[in-house]
């Protein structure tokens, strides 16, 4: 299988490419990058299979015939953020080039756009898997595993805790500014509703060194995608927060001032935060160096109420990049036969236990609790 990778020189992309290079099913990986120097840094981190890598100089903001660039590859892998800018652009180009598509998209509006390609992707016999990262991704597989253990599912509540050390990249900062701004989706009482970003503050416990973290309603895809796959579900919520609550409050404050409404202002803020974030972290003091995920699934078994909680903690690059790499390997093995656009929680597409095992082999323990 030949893979063309967009965003491969970022922190999430680097880890995914290192994983892919180690898989015998992957024969070639074309890594796009703005400069040769970034590619050389990536190449230096690849321990096994570096001979599979090819370099292609590309600026996504300036490239015109992306489908032409993709042709000759079997799969498009995308970790290039922010996804509200690049997801639909690359998913459309992949379909035009008759290639499968896999991304770690975590912007709800971008995910909605990709589902608009479903008929075309299905007609061409292709597969487009959006959001197979940390959240969505690991969160989606936890929801699927829990739901399959129950007779009925009423609620799925997804929460994440982010390590700010993992947030120094411009794309991640832009994402945080985007999801804390305006109205965001939440599936409540059987209906998709838009609620204020930053509302619904809640303190939840996460595993590992994270502990108690304040989380808020933010704009992720799970409330948009999960109701597609869980019949009769009444509630799907998504809340998240940075481990140091000061950064959550700062993002909310910027949004209230109207500084996050357009991409130009978000780009300016991202540049500012990228320079000052290390200093702010020193001022705030040490916090957990892990990121976390927690999914609470409420339903019934044999007519009795039951609540399952899945959780995990670890480096964001492992939580995010390993699921993507494993999904591409599953494509290469011919284990994903369903065509069309789908999210990771779609029934019968991905085996959650396979992904959990792969994560545990890399030091991320999946915890399952039942009440």
Tab-separated table of C-alpha atoms in Angstrom:
chain	number	residue	atom	x	y	z
A	1	UNK	CA	0.000	0.000	0.000
A	2	UNK	CA	1.152	3.515	-0.848
A	3	UNK	CA	0.197	6.329	1.542
A	4	UNK	CA	0.459	10.071	1.005
A	5	UNK	CA	0.634	11.918	4.310
A	6	UNK	CA	-0.418	15.529	4.900
A	7	UNK	CA	0.765	17.059	8.174
A	8	UNK	CA	3.405	14.417	8.685
A	9	UNK	CA	6.029	16.790	10.083
A	10	UNK	CA	3.794	17.900	12.976
A	11	UNK	CA	3.976	16.138	16.344
A	12	UNK	CA	0.937	13.928	15.683
A	13	UNK	CA	1.950	13.166	12.113
A	14	UNK	CA	5.524	12.262	13.041
A	15	UNK	CA	4.413	9.565	15.455
A	16	UNK	CA	1.881	8.151	12.993
A	17	UNK	CA	4.506	7.973	10.237
A	18	UNK	CA	6.986	6.250	12.556
A	19	UNK	CA	4.316	3.638	13.274
A	20	UNK	CA	3.401	3.211	9.605
A	21	UNK	CA	7.028	2.755	8.568
A	22	UNK	CA	7.261	-0.233	10.919
A	23	UNK	CA	4.303	-2.055	9.306
A	24	UNK	CA	5.236	-4.499	6.495
A	25	UNK	CA	1.858	-3.867	4.825
A	26	UNK	CA	2.902	-0.279	4.063
A	27	UNK	CA	5.272	-0.134	1.089
A	28	UNK	CA	5.677	3.619	0.567
A	29	UNK	CA	4.833	6.827	2.426
A	30	UNK	CA	5.010	10.180	0.683
A	31	UNK	CA	5.416	12.829	3.371
A	32	UNK	CA	4.438	16.328	2.290
A	33	UNK	CA	6.156	19.253	3.981
A	34	UNK	CA	6.777	22.940	3.403
A	35	UNK	CA	10.524	22.496	3.628
A	36	UNK	CA	13.178	19.822	3.263
A	37	UNK	CA	14.528	20.607	6.733
A	38	UNK	CA	11.242	19.567	8.373
A	39	UNK	CA	11.282	16.325	6.426
A	40	UNK	CA	14.878	15.625	7.484
A	41	UNK	CA	13.868	16.044	11.146
A	42	UNK	CA	11.055	13.560	10.587
A	43	UNK	CA	13.362	11.101	8.851
A	44	UNK	CA	15.782	11.238	11.788
A	45	UNK	CA	13.017	10.073	14.145
A	46	UNK	CA	12.062	7.015	12.092
A	47	UNK	CA	13.740	3.988	13.669
A	48	UNK	CA	12.437	1.270	11.341
A	49	UNK	CA	11.451	1.429	7.680
A	50	UNK	CA	12.873	4.838	6.838
A	51	UNK	CA	13.594	3.638	3.303
A	52	UNK	CA	9.822	3.702	2.663
A	53	UNK	CA	9.671	7.480	3.008
A	54	UNK	CA	9.540	9.894	0.093
A	55	UNK	CA	9.638	13.690	0.321
A	56	UNK	CA	7.263	16.030	-1.477
A	57	UNK	CA	7.565	19.777	-0.975
A	58	UNK	CA	4.066	21.186	-0.599
A	59	UNK	CA	2.311	24.160	0.956
A	60	UNK	CA	-1.345	23.201	1.430
A	61	UNK	CA	-2.399	26.838	1.420
A	62	UNK	CA	-0.927	27.346	-2.041
A	63	UNK	CA	-1.353	23.944	-3.697
A	64	UNK	CA	-3.895	23.822	-6.526
A	65	UNK	CA	-4.221	20.340	-8.046
A	66	UNK	CA	-4.162	18.278	-4.848
A	67	UNK	CA	-6.020	15.388	-6.496
A	68	UNK	CA	-3.264	15.226	-9.102
A	69	UNK	CA	-0.671	15.048	-6.336
A	70	UNK	CA	-2.582	12.235	-4.633
A	71	UNK	CA	-3.018	10.046	-7.731
A	72	UNK	CA	-0.909	6.908	-7.603
A	73	UNK	CA	-1.408	6.529	-3.852
A	74	UNK	CA	-3.899	4.188	-2.205
A	75	UNK	CA	-4.606	6.174	0.956
A	76	UNK	CA	-4.559	9.812	2.009
A	77	UNK	CA	-3.592	10.286	5.665
A	78	UNK	CA	-4.315	13.689	7.173
A	79	UNK	CA	-3.085	15.159	10.443
A	80	UNK	CA	-2.843	18.691	9.029
A	81	UNK	CA	-4.771	21.114	11.177
A	82	UNK	CA	-6.728	23.124	11.776
A	83	UNK	CA	-9.250	20.727	10.295
A	84	UNK	CA	-11.895	23.364	9.716
A	85	UNK	CA	-9.457	24.601	7.063
A	86	UNK	CA	-8.101	21.397	5.517
A	87	UNK	CA	-10.401	18.419	6.188
A	88	UNK	CA	-12.987	18.828	3.431
A	89	UNK	CA	-10.332	20.049	1.000
A	90	UNK	CA	-8.274	16.874	1.380
A	91	UNK	CA	-11.218	14.474	1.678
A	92	UNK	CA	-12.657	15.815	-1.582
A	93	UNK	CA	-9.266	15.580	-3.296
A	94	UNK	CA	-8.844	11.987	-2.102
A	95	UNK	CA	-12.207	11.017	-3.590
A	96	UNK	CA	-11.361	12.793	-6.846
A	97	UNK	CA	-8.116	10.801	-6.998
A	98	UNK	CA	-9.880	7.494	-6.184
A	99	UNK	CA	-7.998	7.091	-2.911
A	100	UNK	CA	-9.214	6.110	0.543
A	101	UNK	CA	-9.043	8.775	3.247
A	102	UNK	CA	-8.127	8.647	6.952
A	103	UNK	CA	-7.883	11.640	9.296
A	104	UNK	CA	-7.743	12.628	12.959
A	105	UNK	CA	-10.237	15.468	12.379
A	106	UNK	CA	-11.531	16.884	15.666
A	107	UNK	CA	-13.575	19.870	14.431
A	108	UNK	CA	-17.320	19.168	14.348
A	109	UNK	CA	-18.069	21.463	11.424
A	110	UNK	CA	-15.353	19.868	9.311
A	111	UNK	CA	-16.669	16.382	10.124
A	112	UNK	CA	-20.170	17.424	9.056
A	113	UNK	CA	-18.797	18.602	5.721
A	114	UNK	CA	-17.044	15.294	5.067
A	115	UNK	CA	-20.250	13.327	5.634
A	116	UNK	CA	-21.673	15.334	2.757
A	117	UNK	CA	-19.322	13.349	0.491
A	118	UNK	CA	-20.778	9.984	1.555
A	119	UNK	CA	-22.783	9.248	-1.604
A	120	UNK	CA	-19.870	10.055	-3.906
A	121	UNK	CA	-17.339	8.112	-1.829
A	122	UNK	CA	-19.666	5.114	-1.638
A	123	UNK	CA	-20.417	5.201	-5.368
A	124	UNK	CA	-16.693	5.086	-6.138
A	125	UNK	CA	-16.134	2.129	-3.816
A	126	UNK	CA	-13.914	4.148	-1.479
A	127	UNK	CA	-13.629	4.538	2.287
A	128	UNK	CA	-13.293	7.798	4.208
A	129	UNK	CA	-12.680	7.435	7.944
A	130	UNK	CA	-12.857	10.782	9.716
A	131	UNK	CA	-11.723	11.332	13.297
A	132	UNK	CA	-9.629	8.277	14.181
A	133	UNK	CA	-7.379	9.973	16.722
A	134	UNK	CA	-7.740	10.610	20.447
A	135	UNK	CA	-11.079	12.413	20.623
A	136	UNK	CA	-12.751	11.468	18.441
A	137	UNK	CA	-11.100	8.130	17.880
A	138	UNK	CA	-10.233	6.462	21.167
A	139	UNK	CA	-13.384	8.049	22.593
A	140	UNK	CA	-15.409	6.605	19.700
A	141	UNK	CA	-14.033	3.098	20.182
A	142	UNK	CA	-14.709	3.281	23.921
A	143	UNK	CA	-18.301	4.269	23.167
A	144	UNK	CA	-18.671	1.385	20.706
A	145	UNK	CA	-17.168	-1.159	23.120
A	146	UNK	CA	-19.412	0.007	25.947
A	147	UNK	CA	-22.552	0.140	23.833
A	148	UNK	CA	-21.938	-3.382	22.540
A	149	UNK	CA	-21.827	-4.573	26.169
A	150	UNK	CA	-25.298	-3.197	26.915
A	151	UNK	CA	-28.780	-4.127	25.746
A	152	UNK	CA	-29.843	-0.494	25.444
A	153	UNK	CA	-27.892	2.773	25.351
A	154	UNK	CA	-29.418	6.026	26.579
A	155	UNK	CA	-26.463	8.357	27.082
A	156	UNK	CA	-22.838	8.688	26.001
A	157	UNK	CA	-20.863	11.419	27.746
A	158	UNK	CA	-17.365	12.024	26.377
A	159	UNK	CA	-14.797	14.105	28.276
A	160	UNK	CA	-11.146	14.897	27.673
A	161	UNK	CA	-8.299	16.522	29.585
A	162	UNK	CA	-5.448	18.039	27.591
A	163	UNK	CA	-1.857	18.571	28.655
A	164	UNK	CA	-0.889	22.121	27.707
A	165	UNK	CA	2.634	20.954	26.864
A	166	UNK	CA	0.995	19.077	24.006
A	167	UNK	CA	-0.656	22.308	22.854
A	168	UNK	CA	2.289	24.416	21.724
A	169	UNK	CA	1.713	23.667	18.050
A	170	UNK	CA	-0.070	26.396	16.121
A	171	UNK	CA	-2.735	23.998	14.814
A	172	UNK	CA	-3.637	22.814	18.325
A	173	UNK	CA	-3.867	26.369	19.653
A	174	UNK	CA	-6.075	27.357	16.703
A	175	UNK	CA	-8.255	24.334	17.444
A	176	UNK	CA	-8.680	25.299	21.113
A	177	UNK	CA	-9.578	28.875	20.178
A	178	UNK	CA	-12.078	27.503	17.638
A	179	UNK	CA	-13.839	25.016	19.947
A	180	UNK	CA	-14.215	27.496	22.833
A	181	UNK	CA	-15.915	30.011	20.548
A	182	UNK	CA	-19.593	30.574	19.753
A	183	UNK	CA	-22.095	27.721	19.797
A	184	UNK	CA	-21.128	24.046	19.769
A	185	UNK	CA	-23.157	20.849	19.226
A	186	UNK	CA	-24.634	18.736	21.994
A	187	UNK	CA	-27.190	15.958	21.497
A	188	UNK	CA	-29.816	16.421	24.213
A	189	UNK	CA	-33.215	14.757	24.666
A	190	UNK	CA	-32.884	13.080	21.292
A	191	UNK	CA	-32.169	16.291	19.368
A	192	UNK	CA	-28.993	17.959	18.143
A	193	UNK	CA	-28.795	21.369	19.784
A	194	UNK	CA	-26.270	24.179	19.792
A	195	UNK	CA	-25.093	25.272	23.238
A	196	UNK	CA	-22.665	28.025	24.277
A	197	UNK	CA	-19.032	26.947	24.143
A	198	UNK	CA	-17.592	26.956	27.638
A	199	UNK	CA	-20.935	26.243	29.308
A	200	UNK	CA	-21.765	23.196	31.436
A	201	UNK	CA	-18.659	23.366	33.624
A	202	UNK	CA	-18.088	20.068	35.400
A	203	UNK	CA	-15.268	18.608	37.489
A	204	UNK	CA	-14.389	15.041	36.504
A	205	UNK	CA	-11.722	12.574	37.547
A	206	UNK	CA	-9.263	11.218	34.997
A	207	UNK	CA	-6.749	8.381	35.487
A	208	UNK	CA	-2.992	8.526	35.816
A	209	UNK	CA	-1.461	11.709	37.168
A	210	UNK	CA	-4.275	13.917	35.853
A	211	UNK	CA	-6.838	13.676	38.660
A	212	UNK	CA	-9.701	16.163	38.874
A	213	UNK	CA	-10.094	18.518	35.894
A	214	UNK	CA	-12.689	21.123	34.971
A	215	UNK	CA	-14.279	20.364	31.605
A	216	UNK	CA	-16.650	22.450	29.473
A	217	UNK	CA	-18.894	22.069	26.440
A	218	UNK	CA	-16.612	22.452	23.427
A	219	UNK	CA	-16.902	21.860	19.698
A	220	UNK	CA	-15.899	18.277	18.851
A	221	UNK	CA	-17.509	15.831	16.381
A	222	UNK	CA	-18.848	13.156	18.769
A	223	UNK	CA	-22.297	14.739	19.379
A	224	UNK	CA	-22.672	15.060	15.600
A	225	UNK	CA	-21.495	11.586	14.554
A	226	UNK	CA	-22.527	9.236	17.383
A	227	UNK	CA	-26.316	9.629	17.060
A	228	UNK	CA	-25.946	8.231	13.524
A	229	UNK	CA	-24.855	4.879	14.908
A	230	UNK	CA	-26.693	4.407	18.216
A	231	UNK	CA	-30.449	4.044	17.610
A	232	UNK	CA	-32.785	5.651	20.145
A	233	UNK	CA	-29.970	7.332	22.071
A	234	UNK	CA	-31.144	10.352	24.041
A	235	UNK	CA	-27.906	12.147	24.867
A	236	UNK	CA	-24.374	12.565	23.531
A	237	UNK	CA	-22.241	15.283	25.097
A	238	UNK	CA	-18.643	16.341	24.619
A	239	UNK	CA	-16.741	18.279	27.247
A	240	UNK	CA	-13.065	19.075	27.414
A	241	UNK	CA	-10.501	21.174	29.187
A	242	UNK	CA	-6.801	21.892	29.492
A	243	UNK	CA	-5.293	20.443	32.678
A	244	UNK	CA	-4.486	23.939	33.962
A	245	UNK	CA	-7.869	25.669	34.196
A	246	UNK	CA	-6.268	29.087	33.645
A	247	UNK	CA	-5.873	28.247	29.959
A	248	UNK	CA	-9.551	27.282	29.649
A	249	UNK	CA	-10.567	30.572	31.244
A	250	UNK	CA	-8.176	32.466	28.993
A	251	UNK	CA	-9.683	30.882	25.851
A	252	UNK	CA	-13.195	31.692	27.112
A	253	UNK	CA	-12.181	35.261	27.882
A	254	UNK	CA	-10.757	35.741	24.395
A	255	UNK	CA	-13.962	34.340	22.887
A	256	UNK	CA	-16.135	36.691	24.961
A	257	UNK	CA	-14.088	39.628	23.727
A	258	UNK	CA	-14.880	38.523	20.182
A	259	UNK	CA	-11.234	37.835	19.394
A	260	UNK	CA	-11.855	34.297	18.096
A	261	UNK	CA	-14.648	34.974	15.608
A	262	UNK	CA	-12.586	35.000	12.436
A	263	UNK	CA	-9.528	33.148	11.236
A	264	UNK	CA	-7.324	36.234	10.992
A	265	UNK	CA	-7.725	37.064	14.676
A	266	UNK	CA	-7.316	33.403	15.659
A	267	UNK	CA	-4.059	33.242	13.700
A	268	UNK	CA	-2.768	36.335	15.518
A	269	UNK	CA	-3.724	34.906	18.912
A	270	UNK	CA	-2.169	31.561	18.029
A	271	UNK	CA	1.132	33.247	17.209
A	272	UNK	CA	1.019	35.165	20.493
A	273	UNK	CA	0.130	32.109	22.601
A	274	UNK	CA	2.744	29.986	20.922
A	275	UNK	CA	5.428	32.419	22.088
A	276	UNK	CA	4.061	33.009	25.596
A	277	UNK	CA	2.646	29.576	26.527
A	278	UNK	CA	5.919	28.192	27.982
A	279	UNK	CA	6.221	31.285	30.198
A	280	UNK	CA	2.577	31.028	31.277
A	281	UNK	CA	3.072	27.383	32.204
A	282	UNK	CA	5.969	28.331	34.464
A	283	UNK	CA	3.784	30.971	36.114
A	284	UNK	CA	0.889	28.554	36.654
A	285	UNK	CA	3.139	25.828	38.005
A	286	UNK	CA	3.489	22.127	37.200
A	287	UNK	CA	0.526	20.045	36.103
A	288	UNK	CA	0.120	16.523	34.774
A	289	UNK	CA	2.198	15.771	31.706
A	290	UNK	CA	-0.513	13.397	30.480
A	291	UNK	CA	-3.643	13.891	28.421
A	292	UNK	CA	-6.747	11.888	29.230
A	293	UNK	CA	-10.001	10.554	27.860
A	294	UNK	CA	-13.126	9.410	29.671
A	295	UNK	CA	-16.350	8.004	28.217
A	296	UNK	CA	-19.415	7.288	30.367
A	297	UNK	CA	-22.026	5.047	28.738
A	298	UNK	CA	-25.424	4.751	30.426
A	299	UNK	CA	-28.002	2.131	29.509
A	300	UNK	CA	-29.380	-1.182	30.672
A	301	UNK	CA	-28.606	-4.910	30.796
A	302	UNK	CA	-31.393	-7.438	31.306
A	303	UNK	CA	-33.739	-4.603	32.155
A	304	UNK	CA	-31.478	-3.242	34.908
A	305	UNK	CA	-29.740	0.168	34.772
A	306	UNK	CA	-26.016	0.005	34.057
A	307	UNK	CA	-23.249	2.580	33.660
A	308	UNK	CA	-19.875	1.822	32.126
A	309	UNK	CA	-16.880	4.137	32.300
A	310	UNK	CA	-13.896	3.750	29.990
A	311	UNK	CA	-10.844	5.924	30.589
A	312	UNK	CA	-7.171	6.246	29.704
A	313	UNK	CA	-4.246	8.623	30.148
A	314	UNK	CA	-0.994	9.036	28.286
A	315	UNK	CA	0.993	11.215	25.881
A	316	UNK	CA	-1.288	12.922	23.379
A	317	UNK	CA	0.870	11.797	20.463
A	318	UNK	CA	0.294	8.127	21.353
A	319	UNK	CA	-3.411	8.563	22.107
A	320	UNK	CA	-3.878	10.358	18.793
A	321	UNK	CA	-1.395	8.885	16.322
A	322	UNK	CA	-1.453	5.188	17.119
A	323	UNK	CA	-5.196	4.739	16.366
A	324	UNK	CA	-4.729	6.433	12.998
A	325	UNK	CA	-1.777	4.224	12.086
A	326	UNK	CA	-3.621	1.059	13.116
A	327	UNK	CA	-6.666	2.082	11.057
A	328	UNK	CA	-4.484	2.538	7.964
A	329	UNK	CA	-2.898	-0.849	8.616
A	330	UNK	CA	-6.399	-2.367	8.805
A	331	UNK	CA	-7.148	-0.843	5.401
A	332	UNK	CA	-3.920	-2.297	4.022
A	333	UNK	CA	-4.871	-5.733	5.349
A	334	UNK	CA	-8.249	-5.535	3.639
A	335	UNK	CA	-10.119	-5.636	6.942
A	336	UNK	CA	-12.244	-2.537	6.251
A	337	UNK	CA	-14.603	-3.436	3.447
A	338	UNK	CA	-17.516	-1.051	4.078
A	339	UNK	CA	-17.512	1.871	1.650
A	340	UNK	CA	-18.593	5.456	2.243
A	341	UNK	CA	-17.840	8.041	4.914
A	342	UNK	CA	-17.898	6.845	8.501
A	343	UNK	CA	-16.730	7.685	12.010
A	344	UNK	CA	-14.763	5.192	14.163
A	345	UNK	CA	-17.814	4.227	16.253
A	346	UNK	CA	-19.713	2.940	13.206
A	347	UNK	CA	-20.783	-0.666	13.893
A	348	UNK	CA	-18.771	-3.479	12.359
A	349	UNK	CA	-16.015	-1.266	10.932
A	350	UNK	CA	-13.242	-1.260	13.544
A	351	UNK	CA	-12.585	-3.705	16.391
A	352	UNK	CA	-12.183	-1.627	19.588
A	353	UNK	CA	-10.267	-4.361	21.387
A	354	UNK	CA	-7.612	-4.454	18.668
A	355	UNK	CA	-6.962	-0.744	19.157
A	356	UNK	CA	-7.025	-1.024	22.961
A	357	UNK	CA	-4.440	-3.808	22.811
A	358	UNK	CA	-2.178	-1.783	20.528
A	359	UNK	CA	-2.404	1.220	22.871
A	360	UNK	CA	-1.638	-0.919	25.924
A	361	UNK	CA	1.430	-2.318	24.164
A	362	UNK	CA	2.615	1.293	23.969
A	363	UNK	CA	2.000	2.028	27.646
A	364	UNK	CA	-1.564	3.393	27.575
A	365	UNK	CA	-3.840	1.335	29.813
A	366	UNK	CA	-7.546	1.222	28.980
A	367	UNK	CA	-9.587	1.182	32.195
A	368	UNK	CA	-13.138	-0.207	32.258
A	369	UNK	CA	-15.406	0.283	35.273
A	370	UNK	CA	-19.006	-0.794	35.783
A	371	UNK	CA	-21.593	0.639	38.157
